[in-house]
């Protein structure tokens, strides 16, 4: 156990974590690096250049540390097993990071030498400190012409209060400083602690679905030993299995006879049902089980909710199976069945943010070949009725009648935005337009400012992040966490087509914005809804009050063209006949709402 080190790499998005991981793997001769970001094995990750999943991999390193002593202990020279977990950097995947941190004793904090400390760097750092991880600060990309290693070093010293000589300067591109990082991992990160003689206790931190082998769970052993053929049970679900195969994770899975305390590995036990594996569960033996499950695993809190419906209603069961398999691989996705008048049967899914929602939609299409319609994203509201009942509302259609409501509370977040001082004005304007309140502002270093805002979550789920990036020319970084629920003046805005409400387009919005929002939605839908043989009235309404209206004109045919000469009553007779036909058509006519209309609401500006 003294020769095992478990560590992860944390950083803001695009600071070069995956490239640095490639160099570590290359230096320890774990794999031949043939292309960039070897651990990002999903097509989506390669295309977008972001990490979506955390990836665990084992390396072997021969340490020869000239007897240096750090923290009173001197590590022996020899072979060390290093378990590395590369994590995502985007705020929408912070749950992946929290799971990786739970399986480690130390973390490499990577900061880009050209960009300095950013919001997600700080957020991930606090997460690691809360879990008592040993932090090794690394300045990456020092080979870039625009690098400012000295300024960034000062920022890191201010942030964690370490000595400047503790900070390692490295480059993921050229491989400079990689040996120093590996030596620091062996010297500074503590080895895992645990008791091999105690009952087995292993924490599941991830799982994947394999169509031939069933569900494969990844775990870290806190106490005890697991061997191939052992009878094990999962603590929280109480399900019992035989460990058909256990092993360690290199680029592929390598089977082993046994895994001991402190090691990270995988277990295959022929589990077919996705509900039986919960991330954060504890694996133990059936004969002598452990007393209690491993703690410290937070339940995921979805921020954004949207309805996901199959385009073809017969695909409903396939969509359920696809979502279950996807949930194994992405534990932050939650879903419950729901129905909609306009779209039929589907699921209300909870996501951690808009990028997460987009990625899930893409993965459903690519990995499971599912065509889905996604409705407008919204957040959870607390509704209090006049009888004093409290109701959680995920969907505007679930709101009680306007006359029954006493007040509605909406979730507020504490947002931290780090930006260059030049962009403070436009960012303040953006946040105040979104009903934000400035809490405080601090200068992080020279030209960099951290702004803290209280913002309603409902205002930021649609297009806030895109706007922030464009007004700051990409220099602002954004991070947030849920703070509390506050009473708010909210109104349910319904969109009616020919007097029929379309529940998939209804939204909850602030009363001050309702009229302009309703008007803009009607104008947008007028462009997108195809013309029919009858007039289509598009109306925006709050309760019984219509606040905006547009009309999609009918496609007309000149019925009087064959009437030439003669009395005018002949013409009138034909027009009356046409009018009756139009009226009947309107009663039975259905208005098709194209998928573009649902998406357009997200991008009204």
Coordinates of C-alpha atoms in Angstrom, one line a residue:
X1 CA 0.0 0.0 0.0
X2 CA 2.9 2.4 0.6
X3 CA 3.7 2.2 -3.1
X4 CA 0.3 3.3 -4.3
X5 CA -0.7 6.9 -5.1
X6 CA -4.3 7.9 -6.2
X7 CA -4.5 11.4 -7.7
X8 CA -6.7 13.4 -10.2
X9 CA -6.0 16.4 -12.4
X10 CA -8.3 19.4 -11.8
X11 CA -8.4 22.7 -13.8
X12 CA -10.5 25.2 -15.6
X13 CA -11.8 24.2 -19.0
X14 CA -9.0 24.4 -21.7
X15 CA -6.0 24.6 -19.4
X16 CA -4.4 21.5 -20.8
X17 CA -5.3 18.7 -18.4
X18 CA -5.8 16.0 -21.0
X19 CA -2.6 16.9 -22.9
X20 CA -0.6 16.8 -19.7
X21 CA -2.1 13.4 -18.9
X22 CA -0.9 12.2 -22.3
X23 CA 2.7 13.2 -21.4
X24 CA 2.5 11.4 -18.0
X25 CA 1.3 8.3 -19.7
X26 CA 4.0 8.6 -22.3
X27 CA 6.8 9.2 -19.8
X28 CA 5.8 6.2 -17.7
X29 CA 5.7 4.1 -20.9
X30 CA 2.0 3.1 -20.1
X31 CA 0.9 3.6 -23.7
X32 CA 2.2 4.8 -27.0
X33 CA 0.5 8.2 -27.6
X34 CA -0.5 8.2 -31.2
X35 CA -2.8 11.2 -31.2
X36 CA -3.7 14.0 -28.8
X37 CA -5.9 13.5 -25.7
X38 CA -5.7 9.7 -25.6
X39 CA -8.0 9.5 -22.6
X40 CA -10.8 11.4 -24.3
X41 CA -12.2 8.4 -26.2
X42 CA -15.7 9.7 -27.1
X43 CA -16.1 11.2 -30.6
X44 CA -17.9 14.2 -29.0
X45 CA -15.0 14.9 -26.7
X46 CA -12.5 14.9 -29.7
X47 CA -14.8 17.1 -31.8
X48 CA -15.4 19.8 -29.2
X49 CA -12.0 19.5 -27.5
X50 CA -13.5 19.1 -24.0
X51 CA -13.5 16.3 -21.5
X52 CA -17.0 15.1 -20.7
X53 CA -16.2 11.9 -18.6
X54 CA -13.5 11.4 -16.0
X55 CA -11.1 8.7 -17.1
X56 CA -9.2 6.4 -14.7
X57 CA -5.9 4.8 -15.8
X58 CA -3.1 3.1 -14.0
X59 CA 0.6 3.9 -14.5
X60 CA 3.8 2.4 -13.2
X61 CA 6.7 4.7 -12.3
X62 CA 10.2 3.9 -11.1
X63 CA 11.0 6.5 -8.5
X64 CA 14.6 7.5 -7.8
X65 CA 14.4 10.5 -5.6
X66 CA 18.0 11.1 -4.3
X67 CA 16.7 10.6 -0.7
X68 CA 14.7 13.9 -0.6
X69 CA 12.7 14.3 2.5
X70 CA 9.3 15.9 2.4
X71 CA 7.0 16.4 5.4
X72 CA 9.2 14.3 7.6
X73 CA 8.9 11.1 5.5
X74 CA 11.3 9.8 2.9
X75 CA 9.7 7.6 0.2
X76 CA 11.7 4.5 -0.8
X77 CA 13.1 4.2 -4.2
X78 CA 11.5 1.6 -6.5
X79 CA 8.4 0.9 -8.4
X80 CA 5.2 2.9 -7.6
X81 CA 1.6 2.4 -8.9
X82 CA 0.0 5.7 -9.8
X83 CA -3.8 5.7 -10.4
X84 CA -4.6 8.9 -12.4
X85 CA -8.1 10.2 -13.0
X86 CA -8.4 12.9 -15.7
X87 CA -11.5 15.1 -15.0
X88 CA -13.6 17.6 -17.0
X89 CA -13.2 21.3 -16.6
X90 CA -16.6 22.7 -17.5
X91 CA -18.9 23.8 -14.8
X92 CA -21.7 21.6 -16.1
X93 CA -19.6 18.4 -15.4
X94 CA -18.6 19.4 -11.8
X95 CA -20.4 16.3 -10.5
X96 CA -17.9 14.1 -12.4
X97 CA -15.1 16.0 -10.7
X98 CA -16.6 15.5 -7.2
X99 CA -16.8 11.8 -7.8
X100 CA -13.2 11.6 -8.9
X101 CA -12.0 13.6 -5.9
X102 CA -13.8 11.1 -3.6
X103 CA -11.6 8.3 -5.0
X104 CA -8.2 10.2 -4.5
X105 CA -5.8 11.3 -1.9
X106 CA -4.2 14.1 -3.9
X107 CA -4.8 16.4 -6.9
X108 CA -2.7 18.2 -9.5
X109 CA -4.1 21.8 -9.8
X110 CA -3.2 22.8 -13.4
X111 CA -3.3 26.5 -14.3
X112 CA -2.7 27.9 -17.8
X113 CA 0.4 30.2 -17.9
X114 CA -1.3 32.4 -20.5
X115 CA -4.7 32.8 -18.8
X116 CA -4.0 32.5 -15.0
X117 CA -6.4 31.5 -12.3
X118 CA -10.1 31.3 -13.5
X119 CA -13.4 30.6 -11.8
X120 CA -13.5 26.9 -12.2
X121 CA -9.9 26.6 -10.9
X122 CA -11.1 28.1 -7.7
X123 CA -14.3 26.1 -7.5
X124 CA -12.5 22.7 -8.1
X125 CA -9.7 23.7 -5.6
X126 CA -12.3 24.3 -2.8
X127 CA -13.9 21.0 -3.6
X128 CA -10.5 19.2 -3.3
X129 CA -9.6 21.1 0.0
X130 CA -13.0 20.1 1.5
X131 CA -12.0 16.4 0.9
X132 CA -8.6 17.0 2.5
X133 CA -6.7 16.3 -0.7
X134 CA -3.0 17.2 -1.0
X135 CA -2.7 19.9 -3.7
X136 CA 0.2 20.0 -6.1
X137 CA 0.1 23.3 -8.1
X138 CA 1.3 23.1 -11.7
X139 CA 1.7 26.0 -14.2
X140 CA 1.1 24.5 -17.7
X141 CA 1.8 25.8 -21.2
X142 CA 5.0 27.7 -20.2
X143 CA 6.4 27.1 -23.7
X144 CA 3.8 29.5 -25.2
X145 CA 5.1 32.9 -26.4
X146 CA 2.3 34.7 -24.4
X147 CA 3.0 32.8 -21.1
X148 CA 3.3 34.9 -17.9
X149 CA 4.6 32.3 -15.4
X150 CA 5.7 34.9 -12.8
X151 CA 2.4 36.7 -12.6
X152 CA 0.5 33.3 -12.5
X153 CA 2.8 32.0 -9.8
X154 CA 1.9 35.1 -7.6
X155 CA -1.8 34.4 -8.2
X156 CA -1.4 30.7 -7.1
X157 CA 0.6 31.7 -4.0
X158 CA -2.3 34.2 -3.1
X159 CA -4.9 31.5 -3.7
X160 CA -3.4 28.6 -1.7
X161 CA -0.7 30.2 0.3
X162 CA 2.0 27.8 -0.7
X163 CA 5.7 28.5 -1.2
X164 CA 6.7 29.6 -4.7
X165 CA 9.2 26.7 -4.9
X166 CA 6.3 24.2 -4.4
X167 CA 4.9 25.2 -7.8
X168 CA 6.0 23.1 -10.7
X169 CA 6.4 24.7 -14.2
X170 CA 5.5 22.3 -17.0
X171 CA 4.4 22.0 -20.6
X172 CA 2.0 19.4 -21.8
X173 CA 3.2 20.0 -25.3
X174 CA 6.9 19.7 -25.0
X175 CA 6.9 17.4 -21.9
X176 CA 9.0 19.8 -19.8
X177 CA 8.6 19.3 -16.0
X178 CA 6.8 15.9 -16.4
X179 CA 9.4 14.1 -14.3
X180 CA 9.1 16.8 -11.6
X181 CA 5.4 16.2 -11.5
X182 CA 5.7 12.4 -11.1
X183 CA 8.4 12.8 -8.4
X184 CA 6.1 15.3 -6.6
X185 CA 3.2 12.9 -6.8
X186 CA 5.3 10.2 -5.0
X187 CA 6.8 12.5 -2.5
X188 CA 3.9 14.8 -1.5
X189 CA 0.7 12.8 -2.0
X190 CA 0.0 10.4 1.0
X191 CA -0.5 6.7 0.3
X192 CA -4.0 5.4 0.8
X193 CA -4.8 4.2 4.3
X194 CA -7.0 1.2 5.3
X195 CA -7.0 -2.2 6.8
X196 CA -6.5 -5.3 4.6
X197 CA -7.7 -7.6 7.4
X198 CA -11.0 -5.7 7.9
X199 CA -14.3 -6.6 6.0
X200 CA -14.3 -5.5 2.3
X201 CA -15.4 -1.8 1.8
X202 CA -15.1 -0.5 -1.8
X203 CA -16.6 2.8 -3.2
X204 CA -18.2 2.7 -6.6
X205 CA -17.2 6.0 -8.3
X206 CA -18.3 5.2 -11.9
X207 CA -19.9 2.6 -14.2
X208 CA -20.3 1.8 -17.9
X209 CA -22.6 -0.4 -19.9
X210 CA -21.2 -3.1 -22.1
X211 CA -23.6 -4.9 -24.4
X212 CA -21.7 -8.3 -24.0
X213 CA -20.6 -8.2 -20.4
X214 CA -23.4 -6.2 -18.7
X215 CA -22.6 -3.4 -16.3
X216 CA -19.0 -2.8 -15.3
X217 CA -18.5 -0.8 -12.1
X218 CA -15.3 1.1 -11.2
X219 CA -14.4 1.2 -7.6
X220 CA -11.7 2.1 -5.0
X221 CA -11.0 -0.3 -2.1
X222 CA -11.0 1.5 1.3
X223 CA -10.6 -1.7 3.4
X224 CA -10.2 -5.4 2.8
X225 CA -9.4 -7.5 -0.3
X226 CA -11.5 -8.6 -3.3
X227 CA -10.7 -11.8 -5.2
X228 CA -12.1 -13.2 -8.4
X229 CA -15.1 -15.5 -7.7
X230 CA -15.9 -13.8 -4.4
X231 CA -19.6 -13.5 -3.5
X232 CA -20.3 -9.7 -3.0
X233 CA -23.3 -7.5 -2.3
X234 CA -24.0 -3.8 -3.0
X235 CA -24.7 -2.2 0.3
X236 CA -27.4 0.3 -0.6
X237 CA -29.4 -1.8 -3.1
X238 CA -28.8 -5.1 -1.1
X239 CA -28.3 -7.0 -4.4
X240 CA -25.9 -10.0 -4.4
X241 CA -23.6 -11.1 -7.1
X242 CA -20.5 -13.2 -7.9
X243 CA -17.4 -11.3 -8.9
X244 CA -16.8 -13.0 -12.3
X245 CA -13.8 -10.8 -13.1
X246 CA -11.9 -8.1 -11.2
X247 CA -8.9 -6.1 -12.5
X248 CA -7.2 -2.8 -13.0
X249 CA -7.8 0.0 -15.6
X250 CA -5.1 0.6 -18.1
X251 CA -6.0 1.7 -21.6
X252 CA -8.0 -1.5 -21.6
X253 CA -9.2 -3.6 -18.7
X254 CA -6.5 -5.9 -17.3
X255 CA -7.9 -8.9 -15.2
X256 CA -6.2 -9.7 -11.9
X257 CA -6.7 -12.5 -9.4
X258 CA -7.2 -10.1 -6.5
X259 CA -7.2 -6.3 -5.6
X260 CA -6.0 -5.1 -2.3
X261 CA -6.7 -2.0 -0.1
X262 CA -6.0 1.3 -1.7
X263 CA -6.2 0.0 -5.3
X264 CA -8.5 1.3 -8.0
X265 CA -10.1 -1.3 -10.4
X266 CA -13.3 -2.7 -12.0
X267 CA -15.7 -5.5 -11.3
X268 CA -17.8 -7.5 -13.8
X269 CA -20.6 -9.6 -12.3
X270 CA -23.1 -9.9 -15.1
X271 CA -25.5 -7.2 -13.9
X272 CA -28.0 -6.5 -16.7
X273 CA -30.4 -4.0 -15.0
X274 CA -29.1 -0.4 -14.8
X275 CA -31.1 0.4 -11.6
X276 CA -29.0 -2.1 -9.6
X277 CA -25.8 0.0 -9.8
X278 CA -25.7 3.3 -7.9
X279 CA -22.7 5.5 -8.1
X280 CA -21.5 6.1 -4.5
X281 CA -22.7 2.7 -3.4
X282 CA -20.4 0.4 -1.3
X283 CA -19.3 -3.1 -2.3
X284 CA -18.8 -5.7 0.5
X285 CA -18.7 -9.4 1.0
X286 CA -21.8 -11.5 1.7
X287 CA -20.1 -13.7 4.4
X288 CA -18.7 -10.9 6.5
X289 CA -20.2 -7.6 5.4
X290 CA -18.9 -4.2 6.7
X291 CA -21.0 -2.3 9.3
X292 CA -21.8 0.8 7.3
X293 CA -21.6 2.3 3.8
X294 CA -18.8 4.7 2.9
X295 CA -20.0 8.3 3.4
X296 CA -19.2 11.6 1.7
X297 CA -21.0 11.1 -1.6
X298 CA -23.4 13.9 -2.4
X299 CA -26.6 13.3 -4.3
X300 CA -26.7 15.2 -7.6
X301 CA -28.9 18.3 -7.7
X302 CA -30.1 19.0 -11.3
X303 CA -30.3 22.7 -12.2
X304 CA -32.1 22.7 -15.5
X305 CA -35.2 20.6 -16.4
X306 CA -36.5 19.9 -19.9
X307 CA -38.9 17.4 -21.5
X308 CA -37.4 14.9 -23.8
X309 CA -39.9 13.2 -26.2
X310 CA -39.4 10.6 -28.9
X311 CA -40.4 11.9 -32.4
X312 CA -42.1 8.6 -33.1
X313 CA -44.4 7.7 -30.1
X314 CA -43.7 4.0 -30.6
X315 CA -40.0 4.6 -29.5
X316 CA -41.0 5.5 -26.0
X317 CA -39.7 2.2 -24.4
X318 CA -36.5 2.4 -26.5
X319 CA -36.0 5.9 -25.2
X320 CA -36.4 4.7 -21.6
X321 CA -33.8 1.9 -22.1
X322 CA -31.4 4.4 -23.8
X323 CA -31.7 6.9 -20.9
X324 CA -31.1 4.2 -18.4
X325 CA -27.9 3.1 -20.1
X326 CA -26.8 6.7 -20.5
X327 CA -27.5 7.3 -16.8
X328 CA -25.0 4.6 -15.9
X329 CA -22.3 6.4 -17.7
X330 CA -23.4 9.8 -16.6
X331 CA -24.8 9.7 -13.0
X332 CA -25.8 13.4 -13.0
X333 CA -28.6 12.7 -15.5
X334 CA -32.0 12.2 -13.8
X335 CA -35.4 11.5 -15.4
X336 CA -39.0 10.7 -14.6
X337 CA -41.9 9.9 -17.1
X338 CA -44.4 12.6 -18.0
X339 CA -47.0 13.3 -20.7
X340 CA -47.8 16.3 -22.8
X341 CA -50.9 17.1 -24.8
X342 CA -48.8 18.3 -27.8
X343 CA -46.0 15.7 -27.7
X344 CA -47.5 12.5 -26.1
X345 CA -45.4 10.3 -23.7
X346 CA -41.9 11.3 -22.8
X347 CA -39.5 12.1 -19.9
X348 CA -38.8 15.1 -17.8
X349 CA -35.0 15.1 -17.5
X350 CA -32.8 17.0 -15.0
X351 CA -29.5 18.3 -16.3
X352 CA -26.6 20.2 -14.6
X353 CA -26.7 22.9 -17.2
X354 CA -27.3 23.7 -20.9
X355 CA -24.1 22.2 -22.2
X356 CA -24.9 19.0 -20.3
X357 CA -28.4 19.0 -21.9
X358 CA -26.8 19.5 -25.4
X359 CA -24.3 16.7 -24.8
X360 CA -27.0 14.2 -23.6
X361 CA -29.1 15.0 -26.7
X362 CA -26.1 14.4 -29.0
X363 CA -25.2 11.2 -27.2
X364 CA -28.8 9.9 -27.5
X365 CA -28.6 10.5 -31.2
X366 CA -25.1 9.0 -31.8
X367 CA -24.9 6.1 -29.3
X368 CA -28.5 5.0 -29.3
X369 CA -29.8 6.4 -32.6
X370 CA -32.8 8.1 -30.9
X371 CA -34.5 11.1 -32.5
X372 CA -35.9 13.3 -29.8
X373 CA -37.6 16.6 -29.3
X374 CA -36.4 18.7 -26.3
X375 CA -38.7 21.3 -24.8
X376 CA -37.8 24.7 -23.4
X377 CA -35.5 24.3 -20.3
X378 CA -36.8 25.5 -16.9
X379 CA -35.9 25.2 -13.3
X380 CA -37.7 24.0 -10.1
X381 CA -40.1 26.4 -8.3
X382 CA -41.7 26.2 -4.9
X383 CA -45.4 27.1 -5.1
X384 CA -47.4 28.0 -1.9
X385 CA -51.2 27.8 -2.1
X386 CA -53.7 29.8 -0.1
X387 CA -54.4 26.7 1.9
X388 CA -50.8 26.7 3.1
X389 CA -49.7 23.7 1.0
X390 CA -46.2 23.7 -0.5
X391 CA -45.7 22.2 -3.9
X392 CA -42.6 21.6 -6.0
X393 CA -43.2 22.6 -9.6
X394 CA -40.8 21.4 -12.4
X395 CA -43.1 22.4 -15.3
X396 CA -45.4 25.4 -15.9
X397 CA -48.3 23.1 -16.7
X398 CA -48.0 21.6 -13.1
X399 CA -48.8 25.0 -11.6
X400 CA -52.2 25.3 -9.7
X401 CA -54.8 27.8 -10.9
X402 CA -53.7 31.5 -10.6
X403 CA -56.5 32.2 -8.1
X404 CA -55.2 29.4 -5.8
X405 CA -51.6 30.6 -5.6
X406 CA -50.4 32.6 -2.5
X407 CA -46.9 33.1 -3.7
X408 CA -44.1 31.4 -5.7
X409 CA -40.4 31.1 -4.7
X410 CA -37.7 30.6 -7.2
X411 CA -34.1 29.3 -6.8
X412 CA -31.3 31.8 -6.5
X413 CA -27.6 31.1 -7.2
X414 CA -24.4 32.6 -6.0
X415 CA -22.3 33.3 -9.1
X416 CA -18.7 34.1 -9.3
X417 CA -17.4 35.7 -12.5
X418 CA -13.7 36.4 -13.0
X419 CA -12.8 38.8 -15.8
X420 CA -10.4 41.5 -17.0
X421 CA -11.1 44.9 -15.5
X422 CA -12.0 46.3 -19.0
X423 CA -15.2 44.2 -19.2
X424 CA -16.7 45.1 -15.7
X425 CA -19.2 47.5 -17.2
X426 CA -20.9 45.3 -19.8
X427 CA -20.9 42.3 -17.4
X428 CA -22.6 44.3 -14.6
X429 CA -25.2 45.5 -17.1
X430 CA -25.9 41.9 -18.2
X431 CA -26.2 40.6 -14.6
X432 CA -28.5 43.5 -13.5
X433 CA -30.7 43.0 -16.6
X434 CA -31.1 39.4 -15.4
X435 CA -32.4 40.7 -12.1
X436 CA -29.0 40.1 -10.4
X437 CA -27.7 41.8 -7.2
X438 CA -24.0 42.5 -6.8
X439 CA -22.7 41.1 -3.5
X440 CA -19.0 42.2 -3.8
X441 CA -16.1 42.6 -6.1
X442 CA -12.4 41.9 -5.4
X443 CA -9.2 42.3 -7.4
X444 CA -7.7 38.8 -7.7
X445 CA -4.4 40.2 -9.2
X446 CA -3.3 43.2 -11.3
X447 CA -6.0 43.5 -13.9
X448 CA -8.3 40.6 -12.9
X449 CA -11.5 41.1 -10.9
X450 CA -13.8 38.6 -9.2
X451 CA -17.5 39.7 -9.2
X452 CA -20.0 37.9 -7.0
X453 CA -23.7 38.1 -7.8
X454 CA -27.0 36.7 -6.5
X455 CA -28.9 35.7 -9.6
X456 CA -32.2 33.9 -10.2
X457 CA -31.4 30.5 -11.8
X458 CA -34.3 30.8 -14.2
X459 CA -32.7 33.8 -15.8
X460 CA -29.4 32.1 -16.5
X461 CA -30.4 28.7 -17.8
X462 CA -31.2 29.8 -21.4
X463 CA -28.6 32.1 -22.9
X464 CA -26.6 33.8 -20.1
X465 CA -23.3 31.9 -20.6
X466 CA -23.2 32.6 -24.3
X467 CA -23.9 36.3 -23.8
X468 CA -21.2 36.4 -21.0
X469 CA -18.6 34.9 -23.3
X470 CA -19.4 37.2 -26.2
X471 CA -19.4 40.5 -24.3
X472 CA -16.1 39.6 -22.5
X473 CA -14.6 38.3 -25.8
X474 CA -14.1 34.9 -24.1
X475 CA -12.2 36.3 -21.2
X476 CA -14.8 35.9 -18.4
X477 CA -15.0 32.6 -16.5
X478 CA -18.2 31.7 -14.7
X479 CA -19.0 29.4 -11.8
X480 CA -22.0 29.0 -9.5
X481 CA -23.7 27.1 -6.7
X482 CA -27.3 27.0 -5.5
X483 CA -28.0 29.4 -2.6
X484 CA -31.6 29.5 -1.5
X485 CA -35.3 30.0 -2.6
X486 CA -36.8 33.5 -2.6
X487 CA -40.3 34.8 -3.1
X488 CA -40.7 36.3 -6.6
X489 CA -43.4 37.9 -8.8
X490 CA -43.7 35.2 -11.4
X491 CA -46.4 34.7 -14.0
X492 CA -47.2 31.7 -16.1
X493 CA -47.1 32.7 -19.8
X494 CA -49.2 30.4 -22.1
X495 CA -48.9 30.3 -25.8
X496 CA -52.3 29.6 -27.5
X497 CA -52.7 28.4 -31.1
X498 CA -56.3 29.0 -32.3
X499 CA -57.3 29.2 -28.7
X500 CA -55.7 25.9 -27.7
X501 CA -52.7 26.1 -25.2
X502 CA -49.5 24.4 -26.3
X503 CA -48.1 23.1 -23.0
X504 CA -44.6 22.5 -24.4
X505 CA -44.2 26.2 -25.1
X506 CA -45.6 27.6 -21.8
X507 CA -43.0 29.2 -19.5
X508 CA -42.8 30.8 -16.1
X509 CA -41.4 34.3 -16.3
X510 CA -41.1 37.4 -14.2
X511 CA -44.1 39.7 -14.5
X512 CA -42.0 42.7 -15.6
X513 CA -40.6 40.8 -18.6
X514 CA -43.8 38.9 -19.5
X515 CA -45.3 41.3 -22.0
X516 CA -42.1 41.8 -24.1
X517 CA -41.2 38.1 -23.9
X518 CA -44.7 37.1 -25.0
X519 CA -44.6 39.6 -27.9
X520 CA -41.2 38.3 -29.1
X521 CA -42.4 34.7 -28.8
X522 CA -45.5 35.4 -30.9
X523 CA -43.4 37.2 -33.6
X524 CA -40.9 34.3 -33.7
X525 CA -43.6 31.7 -34.0
X526 CA -45.3 33.6 -36.8
X527 CA -42.1 33.2 -38.9
X528 CA -41.8 29.5 -38.1
X529 CA -45.3 28.0 -38.2
X530 CA -46.2 27.0 -41.8
X531 CA -49.3 28.6 -43.4
X532 CA -52.5 26.5 -43.5
X533 CA -55.8 26.8 -45.4
X534 CA -57.1 28.8 -42.5
X535 CA -55.9 31.7 -40.3
X536 CA -53.9 30.7 -37.3
X537 CA -54.1 33.0 -34.3
X538 CA -51.0 32.9 -32.1
X539 CA -51.6 34.5 -28.7
X540 CA -49.6 34.9 -25.5
X541 CA -51.8 34.9 -22.4
X542 CA -51.3 35.3 -18.6
X543 CA -54.3 33.6 -17.1
X544 CA -57.3 34.8 -19.0
X545 CA -55.6 38.1 -20.2
X546 CA -54.2 38.1 -23.7
X547 CA -51.1 40.2 -23.8
X548 CA -49.9 39.7 -27.5
X549 CA -51.2 38.4 -30.7
X550 CA -50.0 37.6 -34.2
X551 CA -51.9 35.9 -37.1
X552 CA -50.5 33.5 -39.7
X553 CA -52.5 34.3 -42.8
X554 CA -54.3 31.5 -44.6
X555 CA -53.2 30.3 -48.0
X556 CA -56.1 31.7 -50.2
X557 CA -57.6 30.5 -53.4
X558 CA -59.6 32.9 -55.6
X559 CA -63.0 31.0 -55.7
X560 CA -64.7 33.9 -57.6
X561 CA -62.3 33.6 -60.6
X562 CA -64.8 31.5 -62.6
X563 CA -67.5 34.1 -61.9
X564 CA -67.4 36.7 -64.7
X565 CA -70.3 39.0 -65.4
X566 CA -73.8 38.4 -64.1
X567 CA -75.2 39.5 -60.8
X568 CA -73.0 40.3 -57.7
X569 CA -75.1 37.9 -55.5
X570 CA -73.5 34.9 -57.4
X571 CA -70.1 36.1 -56.2
X572 CA -71.4 36.6 -52.6
X573 CA -72.9 33.1 -52.6
X574 CA -69.6 31.5 -53.5
X575 CA -67.7 33.6 -50.8
X576 CA -70.3 32.6 -48.1
X577 CA -69.8 28.9 -49.1
X578 CA -66.0 29.3 -48.8
X579 CA -66.4 31.0 -45.4
X580 CA -68.5 28.1 -44.0
X581 CA -65.9 25.6 -45.3
X582 CA -63.0 27.6 -43.6
X583 CA -65.0 27.7 -40.4
X584 CA -65.5 23.9 -40.4
X585 CA -61.8 23.4 -41.4
X586 CA -60.7 25.5 -38.4
X587 CA -62.7 23.4 -36.0
X588 CA -61.0 20.2 -37.1
X589 CA -57.7 21.7 -38.4
X590 CA -54.6 20.8 -36.5
X591 CA -51.6 23.1 -36.2
X592 CA -48.3 21.4 -36.5
X593 CA -45.6 23.0 -34.4
X594 CA -42.1 22.3 -35.9
X595 CA -39.1 21.4 -33.7
X596 CA -37.4 24.6 -34.8
X597 CA -40.1 26.5 -32.9
X598 CA -39.1 24.9 -29.6
X599 CA -35.5 25.6 -30.2
X600 CA -36.1 29.2 -31.4
X601 CA -37.5 30.1 -28.0
X602 CA -34.1 29.4 -26.5
X603 CA -32.4 31.8 -28.9
X604 CA -34.9 34.7 -29.0
X605 CA -32.2 37.3 -29.2

